[in-house]
Amino acid sequence: MATSLRKELAYEASPDAVAAMLADVAFREEVLARQHVLRGSATVEGDTVVVEQVQSAASLPSFARKFVGHEIVIVQTERWGSTTAADLHLTIPGKPGDITGGVTLSPAGAGTVEVVDLTVKVSIPLVGGKIEKLVADMIEKALAKEHQVGQEWLAR
């Protein structure tokens, strides 16, 4: 079984401006700071963006903490094939699971809609579906914070 997550994020800026923001290390670092991660880093090399973050697992239910421990390391890799489309892959190193999908930027009136479409798959018998939903919820909250920071960033 897998859990799907689709999030549409609207920005009042052109697709080129949103793409430039998403490829800016300073923007990614500001998002990490505002997400209150324990540790994090961002790199941009060519058309590849890698964001690594470590979050506390304290708010997770006990059954999930048994599998992830006290901290959750998440590595997000975006490979932009163009300025408006990327393959997106998130991993939790050393844990059974896979999060894959894509990001697209499309013009919408005078602005842009960023669509993040993901499939969360956790291969743990009996509790995999529950953990998938927890992971999807974490990702959705992270995207909401990124969107908030992005709107502020583009308004500067």
JSON list of N, CA and C in Angstrom, two decimals, residues 94-144:
[
{"chain": "A", "resi": 94, "resn": "GLY", "atom": "N", "xyz": [18.49, 4.61, 6.10]},
{"chain": "A", "resi": 94, "resn": "GLY", "atom": "CA", "xyz": [18.50, 3.47, 7.00]},
{"chain": "A", "resi": 94, "resn": "GLY", "atom": "C", "xyz": [17.13, 2.97, 7.39]},
{"chain": "A", "resi": 95, "resn": "LYS", "atom": "N", "xyz": [16.09, 3.57, 6.88]},
{"chain": "A", "resi": 95, "resn": "LYS", "atom": "CA", "xyz": [14.73, 3.16, 7.23]},
{"chain": "A", "resi": 95, "resn": "LYS", "atom": "C", "xyz": [14.02, 2.63, 5.99]},
{"chain": "A", "resi": 96, "resn": "PRO", "atom": "N", "xyz": [13.14, 1.65, 6.16]},
{"chain": "A", "resi": 96, "resn": "PRO", "atom": "CA", "xyz": [12.44, 1.06, 5.01]},
{"chain": "A", "resi": 96, "resn": "PRO", "atom": "C", "xyz": [11.33, 1.97, 4.50]},
{"chain": "A", "resi": 97, "resn": "GLY", "atom": "N", "xyz": [11.55, 2.56, 3.38]},
{"chain": "A", "resi": 97, "resn": "GLY", "atom": "CA", "xyz": [10.53, 3.42, 2.82]},
{"chain": "A", "resi": 97, "resn": "GLY", "atom": "C", "xyz": [11.07, 4.23, 1.67]},
{"chain": "A", "resi": 98, "resn": "ASP", "atom": "N", "xyz": [10.16, 4.85, 0.95]},
{"chain": "A", "resi": 98, "resn": "ASP", "atom": "CA", "xyz": [10.53, 5.60, -0.22]},
{"chain": "A", "resi": 98, "resn": "ASP", "atom": "C", "xyz": [9.46, 6.66, -0.46]},
{"chain": "A", "resi": 99, "resn": "ILE", "atom": "N", "xyz": [9.89, 7.85, -0.78]},
{"chain": "A", "resi": 99, "resn": "ILE", "atom": "CA", "xyz": [8.97, 8.94, -1.08]},
{"chain": "A", "resi": 99, "resn": "ILE", "atom": "C", "xyz": [9.41, 9.53, -2.41]},
{"chain": "A", "resi": 100, "resn": "THR", "atom": "N", "xyz": [8.58, 9.37, -3.43]},
{"chain": "A", "resi": 100, "resn": "THR", "atom": "CA", "xyz": [8.96, 9.84, -4.76]},
{"chain": "A", "resi": 100, "resn": "THR", "atom": "C", "xyz": [7.81, 10.61, -5.39]},
{"chain": "A", "resi": 101, "resn": "GLY", "atom": "N", "xyz": [8.17, 11.43, -6.35]},
{"chain": "A", "resi": 101, "resn": "GLY", "atom": "CA", "xyz": [7.17, 12.19, -7.07]},
{"chain": "A", "resi": 101, "resn": "GLY", "atom": "C", "xyz": [7.79, 13.29, -7.86]},
{"chain": "A", "resi": 102, "resn": "GLY", "atom": "N", "xyz": [7.08, 14.41, -7.94]},
{"chain": "A", "resi": 102, "resn": "GLY", "atom": "CA", "xyz": [7.57, 15.51, -8.74]},
{"chain": "A", "resi": 102, "resn": "GLY", "atom": "C", "xyz": [7.04, 16.84, -8.29]},
{"chain": "A", "resi": 103, "resn": "VAL", "atom": "N", "xyz": [7.65, 17.88, -8.85]},
{"chain": "A", "resi": 103, "resn": "VAL", "atom": "CA", "xyz": [7.26, 19.25, -8.61]},
{"chain": "A", "resi": 103, "resn": "VAL", "atom": "C", "xyz": [7.09, 19.91, -9.97]},
{"chain": "A", "resi": 104, "resn": "THR", "atom": "N", "xyz": [6.00, 20.65, -10.15]},
{"chain": "A", "resi": 104, "resn": "THR", "atom": "CA", "xyz": [5.82, 21.42, -11.37]},
{"chain": "A", "resi": 104, "resn": "THR", "atom": "C", "xyz": [5.45, 22.85, -11.01]},
{"chain": "A", "resi": 105, "resn": "LEU", "atom": "N", "xyz": [5.90, 23.77, -11.83]},
{"chain": "A", "resi": 105, "resn": "LEU", "atom": "CA", "xyz": [5.56, 25.18, -11.70]},
{"chain": "A", "resi": 105, "resn": "LEU", "atom": "C", "xyz": [4.79, 25.57, -12.95]},
{"chain": "A", "resi": 106, "resn": "SER", "atom": "N", "xyz": [3.59, 26.13, -12.75]},
{"chain": "A", "resi": 106, "resn": "SER", "atom": "CA", "xyz": [2.75, 26.51, -13.89]},
{"chain": "A", "resi": 106, "resn": "SER", "atom": "C", "xyz": [2.25, 27.94, -13.69]},
{"chain": "A", "resi": 107, "resn": "PRO", "atom": "N", "xyz": [2.19, 28.71, -14.79]},
{"chain": "A", "resi": 107, "resn": "PRO", "atom": "CA", "xyz": [1.61, 30.05, -14.68]},
{"chain": "A", "resi": 107, "resn": "PRO", "atom": "C", "xyz": [0.14, 29.95, -14.27]},
{"chain": "A", "resi": 108, "resn": "ALA", "atom": "N", "xyz": [-0.28, 30.90, -13.44]},
{"chain": "A", "resi": 108, "resn": "ALA", "atom": "CA", "xyz": [-1.68, 30.96, -13.02]},
{"chain": "A", "resi": 108, "resn": "ALA", "atom": "C", "xyz": [-2.03, 32.44, -12.89]},
{"chain": "A", "resi": 109, "resn": "GLY", "atom": "N", "xyz": [-2.67, 32.99, -13.90]},
{"chain": "A", "resi": 109, "resn": "GLY", "atom": "CA", "xyz": [-2.94, 34.42, -13.90]},
{"chain": "A", "resi": 109, "resn": "GLY", "atom": "C", "xyz": [-1.61, 35.17, -13.91]},
{"chain": "A", "resi": 110, "resn": "ALA", "atom": "N", "xyz": [-1.45, 36.09, -12.96]},
{"chain": "A", "resi": 110, "resn": "ALA", "atom": "CA", "xyz": [-0.21, 36.85, -12.85]},
{"chain": "A", "resi": 110, "resn": "ALA", "atom": "C", "xyz": [0.81, 36.14, -11.95]},
{"chain": "A", "resi": 111, "resn": "GLY", "atom": "N", "xyz": [0.45, 34.96, -11.46]},
{"chain": "A", "resi": 111, "resn": "GLY", "atom": "CA", "xyz": [1.32, 34.26, -10.53]},
{"chain": "A", "resi": 111, "resn": "GLY", "atom": "C", "xyz": [1.70, 32.87, -11.00]},
{"chain": "A", "resi": 112, "resn": "THR", "atom": "N", "xyz": [1.98, 32.02, -10.03]},
{"chain": "A", "resi": 112, "resn": "THR", "atom": "CA", "xyz": [2.46, 30.65, -10.29]},
{"chain": "A", "resi": 112, "resn": "THR", "atom": "C", "xyz": [1.81, 29.69, -9.31]},
{"chain": "A", "resi": 113, "resn": "VAL", "atom": "N", "xyz": [1.51, 28.50, -9.79]},
{"chain": "A", "resi": 113, "resn": "VAL", "atom": "CA", "xyz": [1.09, 27.43, -8.91]},
{"chain": "A", "resi": 113, "resn": "VAL", "atom": "C", "xyz": [2.18, 26.36, -8.93]},
{"chain": "A", "resi": 114, "resn": "GLU", "atom": "N", "xyz": [2.68, 26.05, -7.74]},
{"chain": "A", "resi": 114, "resn": "GLU", "atom": "CA", "xyz": [3.63, 24.95, -7.58]},
{"chain": "A", "resi": 114, "resn": "GLU", "atom": "C", "xyz": [2.82, 23.74, -7.14]},
{"chain": "A", "resi": 115, "resn": "VAL", "atom": "N", "xyz": [2.94, 22.64, -7.87]},
{"chain": "A", "resi": 115, "resn": "VAL", "atom": "CA", "xyz": [2.25, 21.41, -7.51]},
{"chain": "A", "resi": 115, "resn": "VAL", "atom": "C", "xyz": [3.30, 20.38, -7.08]},
{"chain": "A", "resi": 116, "resn": "VAL", "atom": "N", "xyz": [3.14, 19.89, -5.87]},
{"chain": "A", "resi": 116, "resn": "VAL", "atom": "CA", "xyz": [4.00, 18.83, -5.35]},
{"chain": "A", "resi": 116, "resn": "VAL", "atom": "C", "xyz": [3.13, 17.59, -5.27]},
{"chain": "A", "resi": 117, "resn": "ASP", "atom": "N", "xyz": [3.54, 16.55, -5.98]},
{"chain": "A", "resi": 117, "resn": "ASP", "atom": "CA", "xyz": [2.77, 15.31, -6.07]},
{"chain": "A", "resi": 117, "resn": "ASP", "atom": "C", "xyz": [3.68, 14.16, -5.64]},
{"chain": "A", "resi": 118, "resn": "LEU", "atom": "N", "xyz": [3.37, 13.51, -4.52]},
{"chain": "A", "resi": 118, "resn": "LEU", "atom": "CA", "xyz": [4.24, 12.50, -3.95]},
{"chain": "A", "resi": 118, "resn": "LEU", "atom": "C", "xyz": [3.51, 11.19, -3.65]},
{"chain": "A", "resi": 119, "resn": "THR", "atom": "N", "xyz": [4.27, 10.12, -3.65]},
{"chain": "A", "resi": 119, "resn": "THR", "atom": "CA", "xyz": [3.80, 8.82, -3.18]},
{"chain": "A", "resi": 119, "resn": "THR", "atom": "C", "xyz": [4.71, 8.40, -2.04]},
{"chain": "A", "resi": 120, "resn": "VAL", "atom": "N", "xyz": [4.12, 8.13, -0.88]},
{"chain": "A", "resi": 120, "resn": "VAL", "atom": "CA", "xyz": [4.85, 7.72, 0.32]},
{"chain": "A", "resi": 120, "resn": "VAL", "atom": "C", "xyz": [4.65, 6.22, 0.49]},
{"chain": "A", "resi": 121, "resn": "LYS", "atom": "N", "xyz": [5.75, 5.48, 0.54]},
{"chain": "A", "resi": 121, "resn": "LYS", "atom": "CA", "xyz": [5.69, 4.02, 0.68]},
{"chain": "A", "resi": 121, "resn": "LYS", "atom": "C", "xyz": [6.60, 3.61, 1.83]},
{"chain": "A", "resi": 122, "resn": "VAL", "atom": "N", "xyz": [6.02, 2.95, 2.83]},
{"chain": "A", "resi": 122, "resn": "VAL", "atom": "CA", "xyz": [6.79, 2.44, 3.97]},
{"chain": "A", "resi": 122, "resn": "VAL", "atom": "C", "xyz": [6.56, 0.94, 4.04]},
{"chain": "A", "resi": 123, "resn": "SER", "atom": "N", "xyz": [7.63, 0.19, 3.93]},
{"chain": "A", "resi": 123, "resn": "SER", "atom": "CA", "xyz": [7.55, -1.28, 3.87]},
{"chain": "A", "resi": 123, "resn": "SER", "atom": "C", "xyz": [7.78, -1.91, 5.23]},
{"chain": "A", "resi": 124, "resn": "ILE", "atom": "N", "xyz": [6.84, -1.69, 6.14]},
{"chain": "A", "resi": 124, "resn": "ILE", "atom": "CA", "xyz": [6.91, -2.30, 7.47]},
{"chain": "A", "resi": 124, "resn": "ILE", "atom": "C", "xyz": [5.57, -3.01, 7.68]},
{"chain": "A", "resi": 125, "resn": "PRO", "atom": "N", "xyz": [5.61, -4.33, 7.88]},
{"chain": "A", "resi": 125, "resn": "PRO", "atom": "CA", "xyz": [4.35, -5.05, 8.08]},
{"chain": "A", "resi": 125, "resn": "PRO", "atom": "C", "xyz": [3.53, -4.48, 9.24]},
{"chain": "A", "resi": 126, "resn": "LEU", "atom": "N", "xyz": [2.24, -4.49, 9.08]},
{"chain": "A", "resi": 126, "resn": "LEU", "atom": "CA", "xyz": [1.24, -4.10, 10.07]},
{"chain": "A", "resi": 126, "resn": "LEU", "atom": "C", "xyz": [1.13, -2.59, 10.32]},
{"chain": "A", "resi": 127, "resn": "VAL", "atom": "N", "xyz": [2.22, -1.87, 10.42]},
{"chain": "A", "resi": 127, "resn": "VAL", "atom": "CA", "xyz": [2.15, -0.44, 10.75]},
{"chain": "A", "resi": 127, "resn": "VAL", "atom": "C", "xyz": [2.59, 0.47, 9.61]},
{"chain": "A", "resi": 128, "resn": "GLY", "atom": "N", "xyz": [2.97, -0.10, 8.48]},
{"chain": "A", "resi": 128, "resn": "GLY", "atom": "CA", "xyz": [3.47, 0.71, 7.36]},
{"chain": "A", "resi": 128, "resn": "GLY", "atom": "C", "xyz": [2.49, 1.79, 6.95]},
{"chain": "A", "resi": 129, "resn": "GLY", "atom": "N", "xyz": [1.20, 1.45, 6.83]},
{"chain": "A", "resi": 129, "resn": "GLY", "atom": "CA", "xyz": [0.20, 2.43, 6.43]},
{"chain": "A", "resi": 129, "resn": "GLY", "atom": "C", "xyz": [0.08, 3.58, 7.41]},
{"chain": "A", "resi": 130, "resn": "LYS", "atom": "N", "xyz": [0.14, 3.27, 8.71]},
{"chain": "A", "resi": 130, "resn": "LYS", "atom": "CA", "xyz": [0.06, 4.32, 9.74]},
{"chain": "A", "resi": 130, "resn": "LYS", "atom": "C", "xyz": [1.28, 5.24, 9.65]},
{"chain": "A", "resi": 131, "resn": "ILE", "atom": "N", "xyz": [2.45, 4.65, 9.44]},
{"chain": "A", "resi": 131, "resn": "ILE", "atom": "CA", "xyz": [3.66, 5.46, 9.35]},
{"chain": "A", "resi": 131, "resn": "ILE", "atom": "C", "xyz": [3.64, 6.30, 8.07]},
{"chain": "A", "resi": 132, "resn": "GLU", "atom": "N", "xyz": [3.12, 5.74, 6.98]},
{"chain": "A", "resi": 132, "resn": "GLU", "atom": "CA", "xyz": [2.99, 6.52, 5.74]},
{"chain": "A", "resi": 132, "resn": "GLU", "atom": "C", "xyz": [2.16, 7.77, 5.98]},
{"chain": "A", "resi": 133, "resn": "LYS", "atom": "N", "xyz": [1.05, 7.64, 6.68]},
{"chain": "A", "resi": 133, "resn": "LYS", "atom": "CA", "xyz": [0.19, 8.79, 6.95]},
{"chain": "A", "resi": 133, "resn": "LYS", "atom": "C", "xyz": [0.91, 9.81, 7.83]},
{"chain": "A", "resi": 134, "resn": "LEU", "atom": "N", "xyz": [1.67, 9.35, 8.82]},
{"chain": "A", "resi": 134, "resn": "LEU", "atom": "CA", "xyz": [2.44, 10.28, 9.66]},
{"chain": "A", "resi": 134, "resn": "LEU", "atom": "C", "xyz": [3.48, 11.03, 8.83]},
{"chain": "A", "resi": 135, "resn": "VAL", "atom": "N", "xyz": [4.18, 10.30, 7.96]},
{"chain": "A", "resi": 135, "resn": "VAL", "atom": "CA", "xyz": [5.19, 10.92, 7.11]},
{"chain": "A", "resi": 135, "resn": "VAL", "atom": "C", "xyz": [4.55, 11.92, 6.16]},
{"chain": "A", "resi": 136, "resn": "ALA", "atom": "N", "xyz": [3.42, 11.55, 5.55]},
{"chain": "A", "resi": 136, "resn": "ALA", "atom": "CA", "xyz": [2.71, 12.46, 4.65]},
{"chain": "A", "resi": 136, "resn": "ALA", "atom": "C", "xyz": [2.28, 13.72, 5.39]},
{"chain": "A", "resi": 137, "resn": "ASP", "atom": "N", "xyz": [1.84, 13.58, 6.63]},
{"chain": "A", "resi": 137, "resn": "ASP", "atom": "CA", "xyz": [1.44, 14.74, 7.42]},
{"chain": "A", "resi": 137, "resn": "ASP", "atom": "C", "xyz": [2.65, 15.63, 7.71]},
{"chain": "A", "resi": 138, "resn": "MET", "atom": "N", "xyz": [3.79, 15.04, 8.04]},
{"chain": "A", "resi": 138, "resn": "MET", "atom": "CA", "xyz": [5.01, 15.81, 8.28]},
{"chain": "A", "resi": 138, "resn": "MET", "atom": "C", "xyz": [5.41, 16.58, 7.03]},
{"chain": "A", "resi": 139, "resn": "ILE", "atom": "N", "xyz": [5.33, 15.93, 5.88]},
{"chain": "A", "resi": 139, "resn": "ILE", "atom": "CA", "xyz": [5.69, 16.58, 4.62]},
{"chain": "A", "resi": 139, "resn": "ILE", "atom": "C", "xyz": [4.73, 17.73, 4.32]},
{"chain": "A", "resi": 140, "resn": "GLU", "atom": "N", "xyz": [3.45, 17.49, 4.55]},
{"chain": "A", "resi": 140, "resn": "GLU", "atom": "CA", "xyz": [2.45, 18.54, 4.30]},
{"chain": "A", "resi": 140, "resn": "GLU", "atom": "C", "xyz": [2.71, 19.76, 5.17]},
{"chain": "A", "resi": 141, "resn": "LYS", "atom": "N", "xyz": [3.05, 19.56, 6.43]},
{"chain": "A", "resi": 141, "resn": "LYS", "atom": "CA", "xyz": [3.36, 20.68, 7.32]},
{"chain": "A", "resi": 141, "resn": "LYS", "atom": "C", "xyz": [4.63, 21.40, 6.87]},
{"chain": "A", "resi": 142, "resn": "ALA", "atom": "N", "xyz": [5.63, 20.63, 6.43]},
{"chain": "A", "resi": 142, "resn": "ALA", "atom": "CA", "xyz": [6.87, 21.23, 5.94]},
{"chain": "A", "resi": 142, "resn": "ALA", "atom": "C", "xyz": [6.61, 22.07, 4.69]},
{"chain": "A", "resi": 143, "resn": "LEU", "atom": "N", "xyz": [5.76, 21.56, 3.79]},
{"chain": "A", "resi": 143, "resn": "LEU", "atom": "CA", "xyz": [5.43, 22.31, 2.58]},
{"chain": "A", "resi": 143, "resn": "LEU", "atom": "C", "xyz": [4.66, 23.59, 2.92]},
{"chain": "A", "resi": 144, "resn": "ALA", "atom": "N", "xyz": [3.79, 23.53, 3.91]},
{"chain": "A", "resi": 144, "resn": "ALA", "atom": "CA", "xyz": [3.04, 24.72, 4.32]},
{"chain": "A", "resi": 144, "resn": "ALA", "atom": "C", "xyz": [4.00, 25.80, 4.84]}
]
